[in-house]
Every structure is written in structure tokens, then in C-alpha cells.
Amino acid sequence: MFVALAAVFFTMLTMTLLLTAVAVWCLSLGKPWPFGSMANSGLVLLYASYLAFVMFGTGPTDVHDYPVADNSQYAAPWPTDARSCVAQGHRSVVSHRGTHLHAWDFLRPMHSPILAARGGRVVAQLDSGHGVGWFEGNHITVDHGDGSSALYAHLAQGTARVQIGEQVLQGDHIADVGMVGKTLFPHLHFVVHDADGASLPIQFSDIGLPVAGGCYLPSSEL
Ligand SMILES: [Zn+2]
């Protein structure tokens, strides 16, 4: 709780400093406030707070925790010719904490395909939920057979293509992107857990270690 409050405080402080700097710069040069209307100022505030969030409110955890990308058994969980930007990365003040410390929120359009990042056996599947709210959303869990499992969350209703017990291969189309559960925009929440339910730091063979604010195209070279 203290860490979350501290992060919110620093985010507000950074926004205030940034906008004060712009205001002082305008005054000193005799220029008008550059962001015009209240609506534009609101947008600037939004971008400034997101920038501050990316800089201070989220990020990888200790980079030494991560296995190297070259040996990774994980591939990006969306088609290789499509780009995805990361809305929220690891260690985020918003919701990536505790057992979701090493989760990513990959922005993707509604109903675009979710691919298995790694092969394994489906051990949980729920796609009957609908709507946004603070409840467990639609998801699929794939057990990799070595104690680790991957969680794919916020699936669109009725789009799961696999059943519990089924074997999937890396790259299989398992469901479609939706916004069911704890989400305000269409995205895939992806996290890998160990056998005890702790979140595991991983990298992807094709996109390395994605960070908040970055956009990734799996078919491009690392
Ligand atoms: Zn998330």
C-alpha cells in the first residue's frame, strides 16, 4: 500500500513539475499557454501522467531476474505480422503486484487472435463471462508440464477454441481478445506462474523483455 501511495505521489509530483516547467517557459518567452482549450490541457495532463506512470509507476523488476531471450520457450502471444503496445508492464502500481508481478497488458484490437505463447495442456478455461468489473474475467490457463503455467485473461465471450485437458502447441489460436473482468480497454493480460502460484520472470524469444510504453512486432529481429 505504501509503495502504491508513494508511486501515485511521485506521479503527481512529476506531472506538476513538468507542467510548471512549460508554464514558466511560456511566461519567460511571452508565449501563450500552448495547450489551448481545457480539453487540450486535459489531454496533455493525461499524456504527462501516462509518461510519469511509465517512468516511475511500472517497469521490469530487477533485470538480473530474467532468463535470457535466446533460450526462451515463449513466443509473443499474437500473430507475428501484428504490432502490440504494452499498456502496463511488470511491478505496476495499478494491478501488477503479488502473484501478477511479472504480468503484461498487451494492447490488441477486440476479437483479434490470442496465440499460445508456449505449448502445454489446458487446465482452466472460462469464456462465459461478459462485461467489465472487479471480478475474475474470462481466461485460459496452459500448464507447460514443467511446473509452470501461463494465464491468458480478458478473453472475448464465447471465443475459447480449446477445452480443459486439450494439448496446445506454441502459436495455436486459443481465443480472441476481449475486455471481460478487471479491464477498461481491450487487451491480453499475460502472466506465467510457477507451481506455487508465484509469478515467474520470463522473456520472449521474438520480442525479448517488453516494457510499458513500448510497441512490439514479433516478426522483426530482436
Ligand atoms: Zn494486467
PDB file of C-alpha atoms and ligand atoms in Angstrom:
ATOM      1  CA  MET A   1       0.000   0.000   0.000  1.00  0.00           C
ATOM      2  CA  PHE A   2       2.777   2.399   0.955  1.00  0.00           C
ATOM      3  CA  VAL A   3       4.599   1.704  -2.319  1.00  0.00           C
ATOM      4  CA  ALA A   4       1.409   2.372  -4.326  1.00  0.00           C
ATOM      5  CA  LEU A   5       0.782   5.654  -2.491  1.00  0.00           C
ATOM      6  CA  ALA A   6       4.404   6.705  -2.951  1.00  0.00           C
ATOM      7  CA  ALA A   7       4.201   5.944  -6.685  1.00  0.00           C
ATOM      8  CA  VAL A   8       0.977   7.958  -7.065  1.00  0.00           C
ATOM      9  CA  PHE A   9       2.605  10.822  -5.143  1.00  0.00           C
ATOM     10  CA  PHE A  10       5.692  10.811  -7.394  1.00  0.00           C
ATOM     11  CA  THR A  11       3.491  10.596 -10.495  1.00  0.00           C
ATOM     12  CA  MET A  12       1.532  13.692  -9.385  1.00  0.00           C
ATOM     13  CA  LEU A  13       4.771  15.480  -8.465  1.00  0.00           C
ATOM     14  CA  THR A  14       6.317  14.749 -11.881  1.00  0.00           C
ATOM     15  CA  MET A  15       3.188  15.933 -13.711  1.00  0.00           C
ATOM     16  CA  THR A  16       3.125  19.131 -11.675  1.00  0.00           C
ATOM     17  CA  LEU A  17       6.830  19.815 -12.268  1.00  0.00           C
ATOM     18  CA  LEU A  18       6.507  19.101 -15.993  1.00  0.00           C
ATOM     19  CA  LEU A  19       3.504  21.386 -16.482  1.00  0.00           C
ATOM     20  CA  THR A  20       5.022  24.111 -14.242  1.00  0.00           C
ATOM     21  CA  ALA A  21       8.167  23.996 -16.381  1.00  0.00           C
ATOM     22  CA  VAL A  22       6.067  24.505 -19.535  1.00  0.00           C
ATOM     23  CA  ALA A  23       4.146  27.385 -17.900  1.00  0.00           C
ATOM     24  CA  VAL A  24       7.403  29.099 -16.785  1.00  0.00           C
ATOM     25  CA  TRP A  25       8.911  28.614 -20.242  1.00  0.00           C
ATOM     26  CA  CYS A  26       5.797  30.222 -21.839  1.00  0.00           C
ATOM     27  CA  LEU A  27       5.841  33.162 -19.436  1.00  0.00           C
ATOM     28  CA  SER A  28       9.563  33.808 -19.883  1.00  0.00           C
ATOM     29  CA  LEU A  29       9.227  33.905 -23.678  1.00  0.00           C
ATOM     30  CA  GLY A  30       5.942  35.852 -23.588  1.00  0.00           C
ATOM     31  CA  LYS A  31       4.166  32.969 -25.322  1.00  0.00           C
ATOM     32  CA  PRO A  32       0.584  31.899 -24.580  1.00  0.00           C
ATOM     33  CA  TRP A  33      -0.139  28.581 -22.798  1.00  0.00           C
ATOM     34  CA  PRO A  34       0.464  26.199 -25.720  1.00  0.00           C
ATOM     35  CA  PHE A  35      -2.219  23.638 -24.984  1.00  0.00           C
ATOM     36  CA  GLY A  36      -5.167  25.935 -25.737  1.00  0.00           C
ATOM     37  CA  SER A  37      -8.543  24.790 -24.534  1.00  0.00           C
ATOM     38  CA  MET A  38      -9.356  22.959 -21.335  1.00  0.00           C
ATOM     39  CA  ALA A  39      -9.871  19.791 -23.409  1.00  0.00           C
ATOM     40  CA  ASN A  40      -6.346  20.018 -24.852  1.00  0.00           C
ATOM     41  CA  SER A  41      -4.911  20.726 -21.414  1.00  0.00           C
ATOM     42  CA  GLY A  42      -6.737  17.627 -20.180  1.00  0.00           C
ATOM     43  CA  LEU A  43      -5.123  15.553 -22.936  1.00  0.00           C
ATOM     44  CA  VAL A  44      -1.682  16.924 -22.069  1.00  0.00           C
ATOM     45  CA  LEU A  45      -2.306  16.055 -18.416  1.00  0.00           C
ATOM     46  CA  LEU A  46      -3.321  12.549 -19.478  1.00  0.00           C
ATOM     47  CA  TYR A  47      -0.181  12.048 -21.611  1.00  0.00           C
ATOM     48  CA  ALA A  48       2.017  13.581 -18.889  1.00  0.00           C
ATOM     49  CA  SER A  49       0.558  11.255 -16.261  1.00  0.00           C
ATOM     50  CA  TYR A  50       0.997   8.217 -18.530  1.00  0.00           C
ATOM     51  CA  LEU A  51       4.600   9.247 -19.207  1.00  0.00           C
ATOM     52  CA  ALA A  52       5.181   9.584 -15.460  1.00  0.00           C
ATOM     53  CA  PHE A  53       3.484   6.208 -14.919  1.00  0.00           C
ATOM     54  CA  VAL A  54       5.777   4.554 -17.482  1.00  0.00           C
ATOM     55  CA  MET A  55       8.831   6.199 -15.916  1.00  0.00           C
ATOM     56  CA  PHE A  56       8.015   5.627 -12.254  1.00  0.00           C
ATOM     57  CA  GLY A  57       4.879   3.513 -11.832  1.00  0.00           C
ATOM     58  CA  THR A  58       5.799   0.342 -13.731  1.00  0.00           C
ATOM     59  CA  GLY A  59       8.676  -1.455 -15.345  1.00  0.00           C
ATOM     60  CA  PRO A  60      10.677  -4.650 -15.230  1.00  0.00           C
ATOM     61  CA  THR A  61      11.714  -5.864 -11.808  1.00  0.00           C
ATOM     62  CA  ASP A  62      15.428  -6.480 -11.243  1.00  0.00           C
ATOM     63  CA  VAL A  63      16.708  -7.228 -14.770  1.00  0.00           C
ATOM     64  CA  HIS A  64      19.028  -9.921 -13.362  1.00  0.00           C
ATOM     65  CA  ASP A  65      15.898 -11.963 -12.517  1.00  0.00           C
ATOM     66  CA  TYR A  66      15.161 -12.608 -16.173  1.00  0.00           C
ATOM     67  CA  PRO A  67      16.391 -15.598 -18.156  1.00  0.00           C
ATOM     68  CA  VAL A  68      17.966 -14.629 -21.495  1.00  0.00           C
ATOM     69  CA  ALA A  69      15.666 -14.270 -24.510  1.00  0.00           C
ATOM     70  CA  ASP A  70      17.770 -16.580 -26.740  1.00  0.00           C
ATOM     71  CA  ASN A  71      16.835 -19.705 -24.785  1.00  0.00           C
ATOM     72  CA  SER A  72      13.226 -18.700 -24.217  1.00  0.00           C
ATOM     73  CA  GLN A  73      10.454 -21.219 -24.879  1.00  0.00           C
ATOM     74  CA  TYR A  74       7.928 -18.382 -25.091  1.00  0.00           C
ATOM     75  CA  ALA A  75       6.850 -16.514 -28.221  1.00  0.00           C
ATOM     76  CA  ALA A  76       4.692 -13.387 -28.349  1.00  0.00           C
ATOM     77  CA  PRO A  77       1.032 -14.413 -27.893  1.00  0.00           C
ATOM     78  CA  TRP A  78      -0.298 -12.660 -31.019  1.00  0.00           C
ATOM     79  CA  PRO A  79       0.330 -13.029 -34.797  1.00  0.00           C
ATOM     80  CA  THR A  80       3.869 -12.292 -35.949  1.00  0.00           C
ATOM     81  CA  ASP A  81       2.777  -9.688 -38.541  1.00  0.00           C
ATOM     82  CA  ALA A  82       0.883  -7.588 -35.972  1.00  0.00           C
ATOM     83  CA  ARG A  83       2.147  -4.994 -33.554  1.00  0.00           C
ATOM     84  CA  SER A  84       1.181  -4.730 -29.887  1.00  0.00           C
ATOM     85  CA  CYS A  85       1.960  -1.944 -27.447  1.00  0.00           C
ATOM     86  CA  VAL A  86       2.337  -2.601 -23.732  1.00  0.00           C
ATOM     87  CA  ALA A  87      -0.105  -0.574 -21.615  1.00  0.00           C
ATOM     88  CA  GLN A  88       1.144  -1.890 -18.288  1.00  0.00           C
ATOM     89  CA  GLY A  89       4.311  -3.801 -17.533  1.00  0.00           C
ATOM     90  CA  HIS A  90       5.794  -5.555 -14.525  1.00  0.00           C
ATOM     91  CA  ARG A  91       5.781  -4.181 -10.986  1.00  0.00           C
ATOM     92  CA  SER A  92       2.987  -1.761 -11.749  1.00  0.00           C
ATOM     93  CA  VAL A  93       1.187   0.371  -9.201  1.00  0.00           C
ATOM     94  CA  VAL A  94      -2.144  -0.230 -10.946  1.00  0.00           C
ATOM     95  CA  SER A  95      -2.596  -4.007 -10.689  1.00  0.00           C
ATOM     96  CA  HIS A  96       0.600  -5.938 -11.477  1.00  0.00           C
ATOM     97  CA  ARG A  97       1.644  -6.865  -7.976  1.00  0.00           C
ATOM     98  CA  GLY A  98       1.963 -10.022  -5.890  1.00  0.00           C
ATOM     99  CA  THR A  99       1.122 -13.097  -7.976  1.00  0.00           C
ATOM    100  CA  HIS A 100       0.814 -10.839 -11.048  1.00  0.00           C
ATOM    101  CA  LEU A 101       4.118  -9.017 -10.529  1.00  0.00           C
ATOM    102  CA  HIS A 102       5.529 -10.231 -13.869  1.00  0.00           C
ATOM    103  CA  ALA A 103       2.356  -9.709 -15.938  1.00  0.00           C
ATOM    104  CA  TRP A 104       1.983  -7.718 -19.153  1.00  0.00           C
ATOM    105  CA  ASP A 105      -1.065  -5.951 -20.593  1.00  0.00           C
ATOM    106  CA  PHE A 106      -0.687  -6.268 -24.364  1.00  0.00           C
ATOM    107  CA  LEU A 107      -2.968  -3.858 -26.256  1.00  0.00           C
ATOM    108  CA  ARG A 108      -4.670  -5.619 -29.169  1.00  0.00           C
ATOM    109  CA  PRO A 109      -7.907  -4.902 -31.069  1.00  0.00           C
ATOM    110  CA  MET A 110     -11.141  -6.540 -29.934  1.00  0.00           C
ATOM    111  CA  HIS A 111     -11.586 -10.069 -31.328  1.00  0.00           C
ATOM    112  CA  SER A 112      -8.019 -10.317 -32.639  1.00  0.00           C
ATOM    113  CA  PRO A 113      -6.421 -13.753 -32.152  1.00  0.00           C
ATOM    114  CA  ILE A 114      -4.594 -14.805 -28.990  1.00  0.00           C
ATOM    115  CA  LEU A 115      -1.922 -17.429 -29.700  1.00  0.00           C
ATOM    116  CA  ALA A 116      -0.399 -19.883 -27.233  1.00  0.00           C
ATOM    117  CA  ALA A 117       2.957 -18.413 -26.165  1.00  0.00           C
ATOM    118  CA  ARG A 118       4.172 -21.926 -25.323  1.00  0.00           C
ATOM    119  CA  GLY A 119       2.755 -25.422 -25.780  1.00  0.00           C
ATOM    120  CA  GLY A 120       1.126 -27.395 -22.988  1.00  0.00           C
ATOM    121  CA  ARG A 121      -2.136 -28.721 -21.619  1.00  0.00           C
ATOM    122  CA  VAL A 122      -5.185 -26.554 -20.934  1.00  0.00           C
ATOM    123  CA  VAL A 123      -6.004 -26.765 -17.213  1.00  0.00           C
ATOM    124  CA  ALA A 124      -8.510 -23.913 -16.859  1.00  0.00           C
ATOM    125  CA  GLN A 125     -10.917 -22.349 -19.308  1.00  0.00           C
ATOM    126  CA  LEU A 126     -13.666 -19.797 -18.740  1.00  0.00           C
ATOM    127  CA  ASP A 127     -15.219 -17.819 -21.602  1.00  0.00           C
ATOM    128  CA  SER A 128     -18.837 -17.420 -20.491  1.00  0.00           C
ATOM    129  CA  GLY A 129     -18.335 -14.110 -18.645  1.00  0.00           C
ATOM    130  CA  HIS A 130     -19.190 -10.751 -20.121  1.00  0.00           C
ATOM    131  CA  GLY A 131     -18.873  -7.113 -19.124  1.00  0.00           C
ATOM    132  CA  VAL A 132     -16.320  -5.080 -17.241  1.00  0.00           C
ATOM    133  CA  GLY A 133     -15.995  -5.184 -13.479  1.00  0.00           C
ATOM    134  CA  TRP A 134     -13.954  -6.231 -10.498  1.00  0.00           C
ATOM    135  CA  PHE A 135     -14.449  -9.986 -10.920  1.00  0.00           C
ATOM    136  CA  GLU A 136     -12.482 -12.851 -12.370  1.00  0.00           C
ATOM    137  CA  GLY A 137     -12.651 -12.408 -16.145  1.00  0.00           C
ATOM    138  CA  ASN A 138     -12.619 -14.969 -18.926  1.00  0.00           C
ATOM    139  CA  HIS A 139      -9.321 -16.786 -19.106  1.00  0.00           C
ATOM    140  CA  ILE A 140      -7.349 -19.828 -20.221  1.00  0.00           C
ATOM    141  CA  THR A 141      -4.515 -21.436 -18.269  1.00  0.00           C
ATOM    142  CA  VAL A 142      -1.978 -23.648 -20.069  1.00  0.00           C
ATOM    143  CA  ASP A 143       0.218 -25.982 -17.995  1.00  0.00           C
ATOM    144  CA  HIS A 144       3.654 -26.367 -19.632  1.00  0.00           C
ATOM    145  CA  GLY A 145       4.485 -29.667 -17.951  1.00  0.00           C
ATOM    146  CA  ASP A 146       7.486 -28.361 -16.008  1.00  0.00           C
ATOM    147  CA  GLY A 147       5.534 -26.824 -13.121  1.00  0.00           C
ATOM    148  CA  SER A 148       4.975 -23.523 -14.907  1.00  0.00           C
ATOM    149  CA  SER A 149       1.714 -22.355 -16.442  1.00  0.00           C
ATOM    150  CA  ALA A 150       0.601 -19.348 -18.477  1.00  0.00           C
ATOM    151  CA  LEU A 151      -2.553 -17.336 -17.871  1.00  0.00           C
ATOM    152  CA  TYR A 152      -4.303 -15.571 -20.766  1.00  0.00           C
ATOM    153  CA  ALA A 153      -7.032 -13.224 -19.449  1.00  0.00           C
ATOM    154  CA  HIS A 154      -9.904 -10.920 -20.526  1.00  0.00           C
ATOM    155  CA  LEU A 155     -10.900 -13.181 -23.479  1.00  0.00           C
ATOM    156  CA  ALA A 156     -13.941 -12.154 -25.510  1.00  0.00           C
ATOM    157  CA  GLN A 157     -17.080 -14.085 -24.540  1.00  0.00           C
ATOM    158  CA  GLY A 158     -17.543 -17.431 -26.278  1.00  0.00           C
ATOM    159  CA  THR A 159     -14.244 -17.318 -28.202  1.00  0.00           C
ATOM    160  CA  ALA A 160     -12.208 -20.046 -26.443  1.00  0.00           C
ATOM    161  CA  ARG A 161     -11.150 -22.630 -29.044  1.00  0.00           C
ATOM    162  CA  VAL A 162      -9.723 -25.126 -26.567  1.00  0.00           C
ATOM    163  CA  GLN A 163     -11.207 -27.209 -23.767  1.00  0.00           C
ATOM    164  CA  ILE A 164      -9.752 -28.318 -20.433  1.00  0.00           C
ATOM    165  CA  GLY A 165      -7.456 -31.304 -20.959  1.00  0.00           C
ATOM    166  CA  GLU A 166      -6.616 -30.376 -24.545  1.00  0.00           C
ATOM    167  CA  GLN A 167      -2.998 -30.149 -25.674  1.00  0.00           C
ATOM    168  CA  VAL A 168      -1.950 -26.928 -27.433  1.00  0.00           C
ATOM    169  CA  LEU A 169       1.165 -26.101 -29.419  1.00  0.00           C
ATOM    170  CA  GLN A 170       3.047 -22.824 -29.432  1.00  0.00           C
ATOM    171  CA  GLY A 171       1.303 -20.481 -31.898  1.00  0.00           C
ATOM    172  CA  ASP A 172      -2.112 -22.200 -31.740  1.00  0.00           C
ATOM    173  CA  HIS A 173      -5.053 -19.776 -31.886  1.00  0.00           C
ATOM    174  CA  ILE A 174      -6.654 -20.379 -28.470  1.00  0.00           C
ATOM    175  CA  ALA A 175      -9.141 -17.475 -28.095  1.00  0.00           C
ATOM    176  CA  ASP A 176      -9.849 -13.873 -29.059  1.00  0.00           C
ATOM    177  CA  VAL A 177      -9.035 -10.605 -27.304  1.00  0.00           C
ATOM    178  CA  GLY A 178     -11.862  -9.080 -25.288  1.00  0.00           C
ATOM    179  CA  MET A 179     -12.428  -6.878 -22.279  1.00  0.00           C
ATOM    180  CA  VAL A 180     -14.120  -9.046 -19.676  1.00  0.00           C
ATOM    181  CA  GLY A 181     -13.293  -8.598 -15.989  1.00  0.00           C
ATOM    182  CA  LYS A 182     -10.881  -6.095 -14.460  1.00  0.00           C
ATOM    183  CA  THR A 183     -10.163  -4.076 -17.588  1.00  0.00           C
ATOM    184  CA  LEU A 184     -11.071  -0.765 -19.179  1.00  0.00           C
ATOM    185  CA  PHE A 185      -9.755  -1.417 -22.701  1.00  0.00           C
ATOM    186  CA  PRO A 186      -9.304  -4.424 -24.997  1.00  0.00           C
ATOM    187  CA  HIS A 187      -6.064  -6.202 -24.162  1.00  0.00           C
ATOM    188  CA  LEU A 188      -4.479  -9.513 -23.269  1.00  0.00           C
ATOM    189  CA  HIS A 189      -3.274  -9.879 -19.682  1.00  0.00           C
ATOM    190  CA  PHE A 190      -0.472 -12.459 -19.816  1.00  0.00           C
ATOM    191  CA  VAL A 191       1.498 -13.881 -16.908  1.00  0.00           C
ATOM    192  CA  VAL A 192       3.462 -17.077 -16.183  1.00  0.00           C
ATOM    193  CA  HIS A 193       3.228 -18.756 -12.764  1.00  0.00           C
ATOM    194  CA  ASP A 194       5.335 -21.433 -11.103  1.00  0.00           C
ATOM    195  CA  ALA A 195       3.858 -24.498  -9.372  1.00  0.00           C
ATOM    196  CA  ASP A 196       3.310 -22.491  -6.170  1.00  0.00           C
ATOM    197  CA  GLY A 197       1.435 -19.709  -7.937  1.00  0.00           C
ATOM    198  CA  ALA A 198       4.259 -17.157  -7.785  1.00  0.00           C
ATOM    199  CA  SER A 199       4.719 -15.132 -10.969  1.00  0.00           C
ATOM    200  CA  LEU A 200       7.823 -16.028 -12.978  1.00  0.00           C
ATOM    201  CA  PRO A 201      10.018 -13.511 -14.802  1.00  0.00           C
ATOM    202  CA  ILE A 202      10.348 -14.617 -18.434  1.00  0.00           C
ATOM    203  CA  GLN A 203      11.486 -13.170 -21.739  1.00  0.00           C
ATOM    204  CA  PHE A 204      10.125 -13.947 -25.207  1.00  0.00           C
ATOM    205  CA  SER A 205      12.312 -15.475 -27.933  1.00  0.00           C
ATOM    206  CA  ASP A 206      11.000 -12.997 -30.520  1.00  0.00           C
ATOM    207  CA  ILE A 207      10.351  -9.759 -28.606  1.00  0.00           C
ATOM    208  CA  GLY A 208      12.680 -10.071 -25.614  1.00  0.00           C
ATOM    209  CA  LEU A 209      11.519  -8.250 -22.494  1.00  0.00           C
ATOM    210  CA  PRO A 210       8.643  -5.900 -23.383  1.00  0.00           C
ATOM    211  CA  VAL A 211       8.255  -2.756 -21.278  1.00  0.00           C
ATOM    212  CA  ALA A 212       5.326  -0.381 -20.713  1.00  0.00           C
ATOM    213  CA  GLY A 213       5.004   2.254 -23.422  1.00  0.00           C
ATOM    214  CA  GLY A 214       6.896   0.099 -25.953  1.00  0.00           C
ATOM    215  CA  CYS A 215       5.398  -1.442 -29.135  1.00  0.00           C
ATOM    216  CA  TYR A 216       6.496  -4.824 -30.466  1.00  0.00           C
ATOM    217  CA  LEU A 217       6.341  -6.606 -33.831  1.00  0.00           C
ATOM    218  CA  PRO A 218       7.293 -10.282 -33.363  1.00  0.00           C
ATOM    219  CA  SER A 219       8.490 -10.754 -36.962  1.00  0.00           C
ATOM    220  CA  SER A 220      11.176  -8.057 -36.624  1.00  0.00           C
ATOM    221  CA  GLU A 221      14.634  -9.042 -35.415  1.00  0.00           C
ATOM    222  CA  LEU A 222      15.370  -8.594 -31.719  1.00  0.00           C
TER     223      LEU A 222
HETATM  224 ZN    ZN B   1      -2.951  -6.853 -16.436  1.00  0.00          ZN
END
